[in-house]
Coordinates of C-alpha atoms and ligand atoms in Angstrom, one line a residue:
M1 CA 249.8 -31.7 269.5
K2 CA 247.8 -34.7 270.8
I3 CA 246.4 -33.8 274.2
L4 CA 244.5 -35.8 276.8
V5 CA 242.3 -33.9 279.3
V6 CA 241.2 -35.8 282.4
G7 CA 237.8 -35.0 283.9
K8 CA 234.1 -34.5 283.0
G9 CA 232.9 -31.1 284.3
G10 CA 232.6 -27.6 283.1
R11 CA 236.2 -26.8 283.9
E12 CA 237.3 -29.7 281.7
H13 CA 235.0 -28.5 278.9
A14 CA 236.6 -25.1 279.0
L15 CA 240.1 -26.6 278.9
V16 CA 239.0 -28.8 275.9
W17 CA 237.3 -25.9 274.2
K18 CA 240.4 -23.8 274.3
L19 CA 242.9 -26.6 273.6
S20 CA 240.9 -28.0 270.7
Q21 CA 241.1 -24.7 268.8
L22 CA 244.6 -25.6 267.8
H23 CA 245.2 -29.2 268.8
K24 CA 243.7 -32.7 268.7
V25 CA 242.1 -33.4 272.0
F26 CA 240.9 -36.5 273.8
C27 CA 239.0 -36.4 277.1
A28 CA 238.5 -39.1 279.7
P29 CA 235.7 -39.5 280.3
G30 CA 234.2 -36.1 279.1
N31 CA 230.5 -35.3 278.7
A32 CA 228.0 -34.5 276.0
G33 CA 229.4 -31.0 275.3
I34 CA 233.0 -32.2 275.3
G35 CA 232.1 -35.0 272.9
R36 CA 231.2 -32.5 270.2
I37 CA 234.7 -31.1 270.1
A38 CA 236.9 -33.9 271.3
E39 CA 237.2 -37.7 271.3
C40 CA 235.8 -39.0 274.6
V41 CA 237.4 -42.0 276.1
D42 CA 235.6 -44.0 278.7
I43 CA 238.3 -44.1 281.5
N44 CA 237.6 -43.1 285.0
P45 CA 239.8 -40.2 286.3
A46 CA 240.6 -42.5 289.3
D47 CA 242.0 -45.2 287.1
I48 CA 245.5 -43.8 286.9
A49 CA 247.2 -46.9 285.4
G50 CA 244.4 -47.0 282.8
L51 CA 245.0 -43.4 281.8
A52 CA 248.7 -43.8 281.6
G53 CA 248.3 -46.9 279.5
Y54 CA 246.0 -45.0 277.2
A55 CA 248.3 -42.0 276.9
A56 CA 251.2 -44.3 276.0
Q57 CA 249.3 -46.3 273.5
E58 CA 247.8 -43.3 271.7
R59 CA 251.1 -41.4 271.8
I60 CA 249.5 -38.5 273.7
E61 CA 252.1 -35.7 273.9
L62 CA 250.6 -33.9 276.9
T63 CA 248.0 -34.9 279.5
V64 CA 246.2 -32.1 281.4
V65 CA 244.4 -33.1 284.7
G66 CA 241.2 -31.2 285.7
P67 CA 240.2 -32.5 289.2
E68 CA 242.3 -32.6 292.3
A69 CA 241.7 -36.2 293.3
P70 CA 243.9 -37.9 290.7
L71 CA 246.7 -35.4 291.4
V72 CA 246.6 -36.1 295.1
A73 CA 246.5 -39.8 294.3
G74 CA 249.8 -39.5 292.3
I75 CA 248.8 -39.4 288.6
A76 CA 251.7 -37.1 287.8
D77 CA 254.2 -39.5 289.5
E78 CA 252.8 -42.4 287.5
F79 CA 253.1 -40.5 284.2
Q80 CA 256.5 -39.3 285.0
G81 CA 257.7 -42.8 285.9
R82 CA 256.5 -43.9 282.4
G83 CA 258.2 -41.0 280.6
L84 CA 254.8 -39.3 279.8
L85 CA 254.4 -35.6 279.9
L86 CA 251.6 -34.3 282.2
F87 CA 250.6 -30.9 283.4
G88 CA 249.8 -31.1 287.1
P89 CA 251.7 -31.4 290.4
S90 CA 253.2 -34.6 291.9
A91 CA 251.4 -36.2 294.9
R92 CA 253.8 -34.5 297.3
A93 CA 253.2 -31.2 295.6
A94 CA 249.4 -31.6 295.5
R95 CA 249.4 -31.8 299.3
L96 CA 249.1 -28.0 298.9
E97 CA 245.4 -28.8 298.4
G98 CA 245.1 -32.3 299.7
D99 CA 246.6 -31.6 303.1
K100 CA 245.5 -28.3 304.7
S101 CA 247.9 -28.8 307.6
F102 CA 250.8 -29.0 305.2
A103 CA 249.6 -25.8 303.4
K104 CA 249.1 -23.9 306.6
R105 CA 252.5 -24.8 308.0
L106 CA 254.1 -23.8 304.7
M107 CA 252.4 -20.5 304.8
Q108 CA 253.4 -19.9 308.4
E109 CA 257.1 -20.8 307.6
Q110 CA 257.1 -18.5 304.6
G111 CA 255.3 -15.6 306.2
I112 CA 252.4 -15.8 303.7
P113 CA 249.4 -13.9 305.0
T114 CA 246.6 -16.2 306.0
A115 CA 244.0 -16.6 308.8
R116 CA 245.6 -17.3 312.3
F117 CA 245.2 -21.0 313.0
E118 CA 246.0 -24.1 315.1
L119 CA 246.2 -27.7 313.9
F120 CA 244.9 -30.6 315.8
D121 CA 244.8 -34.4 315.4
N122 CA 243.4 -35.0 319.0
H123 CA 239.7 -34.3 319.6
D124 CA 240.0 -33.4 323.3
K125 CA 242.7 -30.8 322.6
A126 CA 240.8 -29.4 319.7
K127 CA 237.7 -29.1 321.8
D128 CA 239.6 -27.3 324.6
Y129 CA 241.0 -24.8 322.1
L130 CA 237.6 -24.2 320.5
S131 CA 236.0 -23.5 323.9
T132 CA 238.0 -20.2 324.1
H133 CA 238.1 -19.2 320.5
E134 CA 236.3 -16.1 319.4
L135 CA 233.2 -16.5 317.2
P136 CA 232.5 -17.0 314.4
V137 CA 235.2 -19.7 314.0
V138 CA 236.2 -21.7 311.0
I139 CA 236.8 -25.4 311.2
K140 CA 238.3 -27.3 308.3
A141 CA 239.0 -31.0 307.7
S142 CA 242.6 -31.2 306.7
G143 CA 242.1 -33.7 303.9
L144 CA 240.1 -33.6 300.7
A145 CA 236.4 -33.3 301.3
A146 CA 235.0 -32.5 297.9
G147 CA 234.7 -28.8 298.8
K148 CA 232.5 -29.5 301.8
G149 CA 235.2 -29.6 304.5
A150 CA 235.2 -26.0 305.6
V151 CA 232.6 -24.9 308.1
I152 CA 232.0 -21.4 309.5
A153 CA 230.4 -21.8 312.9
Q154 CA 228.5 -18.8 314.4
E155 CA 227.8 -20.5 317.7
R156 CA 229.9 -22.5 320.1
D157 CA 227.5 -25.5 320.2
E158 CA 227.5 -25.6 316.4
A159 CA 231.3 -25.5 316.4
E160 CA 231.6 -28.3 318.9
A161 CA 229.1 -30.4 316.9
V162 CA 231.1 -29.9 313.6
L163 CA 234.3 -30.8 315.4
E164 CA 232.7 -34.0 316.7
Q165 CA 231.3 -34.9 313.3
M166 CA 234.7 -34.5 311.7
M167 CA 237.0 -36.0 314.3
V168 CA 234.9 -38.6 316.1
E169 CA 232.0 -39.5 313.8
G170 CA 234.2 -39.6 310.7
R171 CA 231.9 -37.5 308.5
F172 CA 234.7 -36.9 306.0
G173 CA 236.4 -40.2 306.6
E174 CA 240.2 -39.9 307.1
A175 CA 240.1 -36.3 305.7
G176 CA 238.8 -35.2 309.1
N177 CA 241.3 -37.0 311.4
S178 CA 243.2 -33.8 311.4
V179 CA 241.6 -30.4 311.5
V180 CA 242.5 -26.7 311.1
I181 CA 240.8 -24.3 313.5
E182 CA 241.2 -20.8 312.3
E183 CA 240.0 -17.2 312.7
F184 CA 237.1 -16.0 310.5
L185 CA 238.2 -13.4 307.9
A186 CA 235.8 -10.8 306.7
G187 CA 236.1 -9.3 303.2
E188 CA 235.5 -10.0 299.5
E189 CA 236.9 -13.2 298.0
A190 CA 238.8 -13.5 294.7
S191 CA 240.5 -16.3 292.9
V192 CA 244.1 -15.7 291.8
I193 CA 245.5 -18.5 289.7
G194 CA 249.0 -19.0 288.3
L195 CA 250.7 -21.5 286.0
C196 CA 253.9 -22.8 287.5
D197 CA 256.9 -24.5 286.0
G198 CA 258.7 -25.2 289.3
T199 CA 260.5 -21.9 289.4
R200 CA 258.4 -19.2 287.8
V201 CA 254.7 -18.5 287.9
E202 CA 252.6 -16.9 285.1
M203 CA 249.5 -15.3 286.4
L204 CA 246.1 -15.7 284.8
V205 CA 243.5 -12.9 284.8
S206 CA 241.8 -12.7 288.2
S207 CA 238.3 -13.9 288.7
Q208 CA 235.5 -14.2 291.3
D209 CA 233.4 -17.2 292.1
H210 CA 230.0 -17.2 293.8
K211 CA 229.9 -20.1 296.2
P212 CA 226.5 -19.7 298.0
L213 CA 223.5 -21.3 296.2
L214 CA 221.1 -18.3 296.2
D215 CA 221.0 -14.7 295.2
G216 CA 222.5 -12.3 297.7
D217 CA 225.0 -15.0 298.8
K218 CA 222.3 -16.8 300.8
G219 CA 221.9 -20.5 301.3
P220 CA 224.4 -23.4 301.5
N221 CA 227.8 -23.4 299.9
T222 CA 228.1 -25.1 296.5
G223 CA 230.9 -25.9 294.1
G224 CA 230.3 -22.5 292.6
M225 CA 227.2 -21.0 290.9
G226 CA 229.0 -18.6 288.6
A227 CA 232.1 -16.6 288.0
Y228 CA 233.4 -13.6 286.0
A229 CA 236.8 -12.3 284.9
P230 CA 238.7 -10.2 285.3
A231 CA 237.7 -9.3 288.9
P232 CA 237.8 -5.5 289.3
V233 CA 238.4 -5.9 293.0
V234 CA 241.9 -7.3 292.2
T235 CA 243.5 -4.1 290.9
S236 CA 246.9 -4.4 289.2
E237 CA 248.5 -3.1 292.3
L238 CA 246.8 -5.8 294.4
E239 CA 247.7 -8.5 291.8
S240 CA 251.4 -7.6 292.0
R241 CA 251.2 -7.6 295.8
I242 CA 249.6 -11.1 295.8
E243 CA 252.3 -12.3 293.4
E244 CA 255.1 -11.0 295.6
A245 CA 253.6 -11.8 299.0
V246 CA 251.9 -15.1 298.2
F247 CA 253.2 -16.8 295.0
Q248 CA 256.9 -16.1 295.3
P249 CA 257.4 -17.1 298.9
L250 CA 255.2 -20.1 298.3
L251 CA 257.4 -21.3 295.5
A252 CA 260.5 -20.6 297.5
G253 CA 259.0 -22.7 300.4
L254 CA 258.1 -25.6 298.1
R255 CA 261.6 -25.6 296.6
K256 CA 263.1 -25.6 300.1
A257 CA 260.9 -28.7 300.8
G258 CA 262.4 -30.3 297.7
I259 CA 259.2 -29.9 295.7
D260 CA 259.4 -29.1 292.0
Y261 CA 255.8 -27.7 291.6
R262 CA 254.6 -27.9 288.0
G263 CA 251.0 -27.2 287.5
V264 CA 248.3 -24.8 288.6
I265 CA 248.5 -22.9 291.9
Y266 CA 245.1 -21.5 292.7
A267 CA 245.0 -19.1 295.6
G268 CA 241.6 -18.5 297.1
M269 CA 242.1 -15.0 298.6
M270 CA 240.1 -13.0 301.1
L271 CA 240.7 -9.3 300.5
T272 CA 240.5 -8.1 304.1
E273 CA 241.0 -4.6 305.6
D274 CA 244.5 -5.7 306.6
G275 CA 245.3 -6.8 303.1
P276 CA 244.9 -9.9 301.0
K277 CA 245.0 -13.2 302.9
V278 CA 245.0 -16.8 301.6
L279 CA 241.9 -18.9 302.4
E280 CA 243.1 -22.0 300.6
F281 CA 245.4 -23.2 297.9
N282 CA 244.2 -25.6 295.2
C283 CA 246.4 -27.6 292.9
R284 CA 244.1 -27.3 289.9
F285 CA 242.1 -24.9 287.8
G286 CA 239.0 -23.4 289.5
D287 CA 235.5 -24.5 288.5
P288 CA 233.6 -22.3 287.3
E289 CA 236.4 -19.7 287.2
T290 CA 238.1 -21.5 284.3
Q291 CA 234.9 -21.1 282.2
A292 CA 235.3 -17.3 282.6
V293 CA 239.1 -17.0 282.4
L294 CA 240.0 -19.2 279.4
P295 CA 237.6 -17.3 276.9
L296 CA 239.8 -14.3 277.5
L297 CA 243.1 -16.0 276.8
E298 CA 244.6 -15.3 273.4
S299 CA 247.8 -17.4 273.6
D300 CA 248.0 -21.1 272.8
L301 CA 247.2 -22.7 276.2
A302 CA 248.8 -25.9 275.2
E303 CA 252.2 -24.2 274.7
L304 CA 252.0 -22.7 278.2
L305 CA 251.0 -25.9 279.9
L306 CA 253.6 -27.9 278.0
A307 CA 256.3 -25.4 279.0
C308 CA 255.2 -25.8 282.6
A309 CA 255.3 -29.6 282.4
Q310 CA 258.8 -29.4 281.0
G311 CA 259.9 -27.0 283.7
D312 CA 260.7 -24.4 281.1
L313 CA 258.2 -21.5 281.2
A314 CA 261.2 -19.1 280.6
D315 CA 259.8 -15.8 279.5
R316 CA 256.6 -17.1 277.9
Q317 CA 253.7 -14.9 278.8
A318 CA 250.0 -15.3 278.5
R319 CA 248.3 -12.8 276.2
W320 CA 244.8 -11.6 277.2
S321 CA 242.0 -10.0 275.2
N322 CA 240.5 -6.8 276.6
N323 CA 237.1 -8.5 276.9
W324 CA 235.2 -9.6 280.0
A325 CA 233.5 -12.9 280.5
M326 CA 230.8 -14.1 282.8
C327 CA 229.8 -17.7 283.5
V328 CA 226.4 -18.5 285.0
V329 CA 225.8 -22.0 286.2
A330 CA 222.5 -23.7 285.6
A331 CA 221.9 -26.4 288.3
S332 CA 219.5 -29.3 288.9
G333 CA 216.6 -28.8 291.3
G334 CA 217.7 -30.0 294.7
Y335 CA 221.5 -29.3 294.3
P336 CA 223.7 -29.2 296.3
D337 CA 221.7 -32.0 298.1
S338 CA 220.1 -34.8 296.1
Y339 CA 218.7 -34.2 292.7
K340 CA 217.4 -36.2 289.7
K341 CA 219.5 -37.2 286.7
G342 CA 218.6 -38.1 283.2
I343 CA 216.3 -35.1 282.6
P344 CA 216.3 -33.9 278.9
I345 CA 217.7 -30.5 278.2
S346 CA 216.4 -28.3 275.4
G347 CA 217.7 -25.1 273.7
D348 CA 221.0 -24.0 272.2
L349 CA 223.6 -26.2 274.1
V350 CA 226.6 -25.0 272.0
G351 CA 226.6 -21.2 271.8
T352 CA 227.7 -18.5 269.3
D353 CA 230.8 -16.4 268.8
D354 CA 230.3 -14.5 272.1
V355 CA 228.5 -17.2 274.1
V356 CA 229.9 -20.6 275.0
V357 CA 227.7 -23.2 276.7
F358 CA 230.0 -25.3 278.8
H359 CA 228.6 -28.6 279.9
A360 CA 229.3 -29.5 283.5
G361 CA 226.9 -32.4 284.2
T362 CA 225.5 -33.8 280.9
R363 CA 225.5 -37.0 279.0
L364 CA 224.1 -38.3 275.8
E365 CA 221.1 -40.7 276.0
E366 CA 219.9 -42.0 272.7
E367 CA 221.3 -38.9 270.9
K368 CA 219.6 -36.6 273.4
V369 CA 221.5 -34.4 275.9
V370 CA 220.3 -35.2 279.5
T371 CA 221.4 -34.0 282.9
S372 CA 223.9 -36.1 284.8
G373 CA 225.1 -33.9 287.7
G374 CA 224.2 -31.1 290.1
R375 CA 225.8 -28.4 288.1
V376 CA 224.6 -29.0 284.6
L377 CA 225.7 -26.1 282.4
G378 CA 227.9 -23.1 282.7
V379 CA 226.8 -20.5 280.2
T380 CA 229.6 -17.9 279.5
G381 CA 228.9 -14.6 277.9
I382 CA 231.8 -12.6 276.4
G383 CA 231.6 -8.9 275.9
K384 CA 233.5 -5.6 275.7
G385 CA 232.4 -4.9 279.3
L386 CA 231.1 -6.8 282.3
R387 CA 227.6 -5.6 281.7
Q388 CA 227.6 -6.9 278.1
A389 CA 229.1 -10.3 279.2
Q390 CA 226.3 -10.6 281.8
G391 CA 223.6 -9.7 279.3
K392 CA 224.8 -12.3 276.8
A393 CA 225.0 -15.1 279.4
Y394 CA 221.5 -14.4 280.8
K395 CA 220.0 -14.0 277.3
A396 CA 221.4 -17.4 276.3
L397 CA 220.1 -19.0 279.5
E398 CA 216.6 -17.8 278.6
G399 CA 216.6 -20.2 275.7
I400 CA 217.7 -23.3 277.7
R401 CA 215.3 -25.4 279.7
F402 CA 215.2 -28.6 281.7
E403 CA 212.8 -29.6 284.5
G404 CA 214.0 -28.2 287.9
M405 CA 216.7 -25.9 286.3
F406 CA 217.7 -22.9 288.4
F407 CA 220.5 -20.4 288.4
R408 CA 221.5 -17.3 290.4
R409 CA 220.3 -14.0 288.9
D410 CA 222.9 -11.8 290.5
I411 CA 226.2 -13.2 289.2
G412 CA 228.7 -10.4 288.8
L413 CA 226.9 -7.9 291.0
R414 CA 230.0 -7.1 293.1
G415 CA 232.1 -6.4 290.0
L416 CA 229.4 -4.3 288.4
E417 CA 229.0 -2.3 291.6
R418 CA 232.7 -1.7 291.9
L419 CA 232.8 -0.5 288.3
G420 CA 229.9 1.8 289.1
L421 CA 227.7 0.1 286.5
Ligands
AMP501 P1 238.1 -23.6 301.7 O1 237.6 -25.0 301.5 O2 239.2 -23.5 302.6 O3 238.3 -23.0 300.4 O4 236.8 -22.8 302.2 C1 235.6 -22.7 301.5 C2 235.0 -21.4 301.7 O5 234.8 -21.1 303.0 C3 235.8 -20.2 301.2 O6 235.7 -20.0 299.8 C4 235.3 -19.1 302.0 O7 234.1 -18.6 301.5 C5 235.0 -19.7 303.3 N1 236.1 -19.6 304.2 C6 237.2 -20.5 304.4 N2 238.0 -20.1 305.3 C7 237.5 -18.9 305.8 C8 238.0 -18.0 306.8 N3 239.1 -18.2 307.5 N4 237.2 -16.9 307.0 C9 236.1 -16.7 306.3 N5 235.6 -17.5 305.4 C10 236.3 -18.6 305.1
LIG502 N1 235.5 -22.5 292.4 C1 236.1 -22.9 293.5 C2 237.0 -24.1 293.3 O1 237.3 -24.4 292.1 O2 237.6 -24.6 294.2

């Protein structure tokens, strides 16, 4: 099959890595690592018409979209209108991620467990409500904010300032015109991801991300500093419970709203003392979760994604190896704030049988691989156990260098503790 993957990060490298084992893959725009295994095409993911034109011209049989922005902007609708197959939800369906108010209302209507919340599009009313809310309190911009739109405020002054930045000062542009104010949930987080064909969902193995920048979950939130799969905290009993209490009612609610959801449904879960609760839904694969999940998939990913795009998952099931995988992200000095780009990277930037070096922010400059993003590489180790996977990822990282490079040393700690390792 001829497949086009849209995007340029570690998640897209993982998708291309898996798909290119059995298929011919193109990637727009890709990066230095992706360029080794696929044909990179210089089209911006925001250029929906350009991508559709390219897919038609090259007779691409399936397009797979990595990031959320083109989905929310309607790439699936454009492709469908032109008779091109694409894996990813329509703009209306992608509101599940792009419009938190929509997602929260849907969860409420369907009785899906989530944090108690109120929605506001008026600053004065939001401020009044906030003045009596228990602390800590969580304030979220309703629209897309590149992963920075959720703030946990410990103090009332801080909460008021955040609200003002979002609703009055326009820190997130239009995304902050409407906000969700919700209760703080305590617990352990896990990512539970399913492939959906509109009526059925096929679950992927669970995983766990590490959002804070520093060891011990300290420092500011990032796009994700590492992930491992499966996540032992998500027992098979819990997984079934999440499928029944979250995914099934969600799909029923989407259908009721006239939405035929074909694509990824990513549920960011908080596993609380009162059971699993949804923190957020995303309409795409997780990053870096995908870099830990896909190395465990034995089935042909293209076949599953194609079946979803065609609304015909039927009884197809994903087959998984018994291995474990851990992805450790190597980031640029200064990330998640400002950082330098164009720094040469040395070492093994490909990997071996049981290590895959996924490129997240790299590009080629005169045949040399240089940094081009905040998250630069995601080094995934694969092993018979979580400890082995961890050892392989960190060993491989020892041989990689670039000026300012840093990574968390404690990826997987919760999983190892839970396994008693
Ligand atoms: P979101 O953008 O909704 O995924 O939120 C980003 C991160 O903020 C989550 O991964 C959690 O770590 C944290 N978070 C979001 N909502 C809550 C909540 N209600 N209680 C506690 N932490 C939260
Ligand atoms: N790793 C978190 C996300 O992809 O949203």
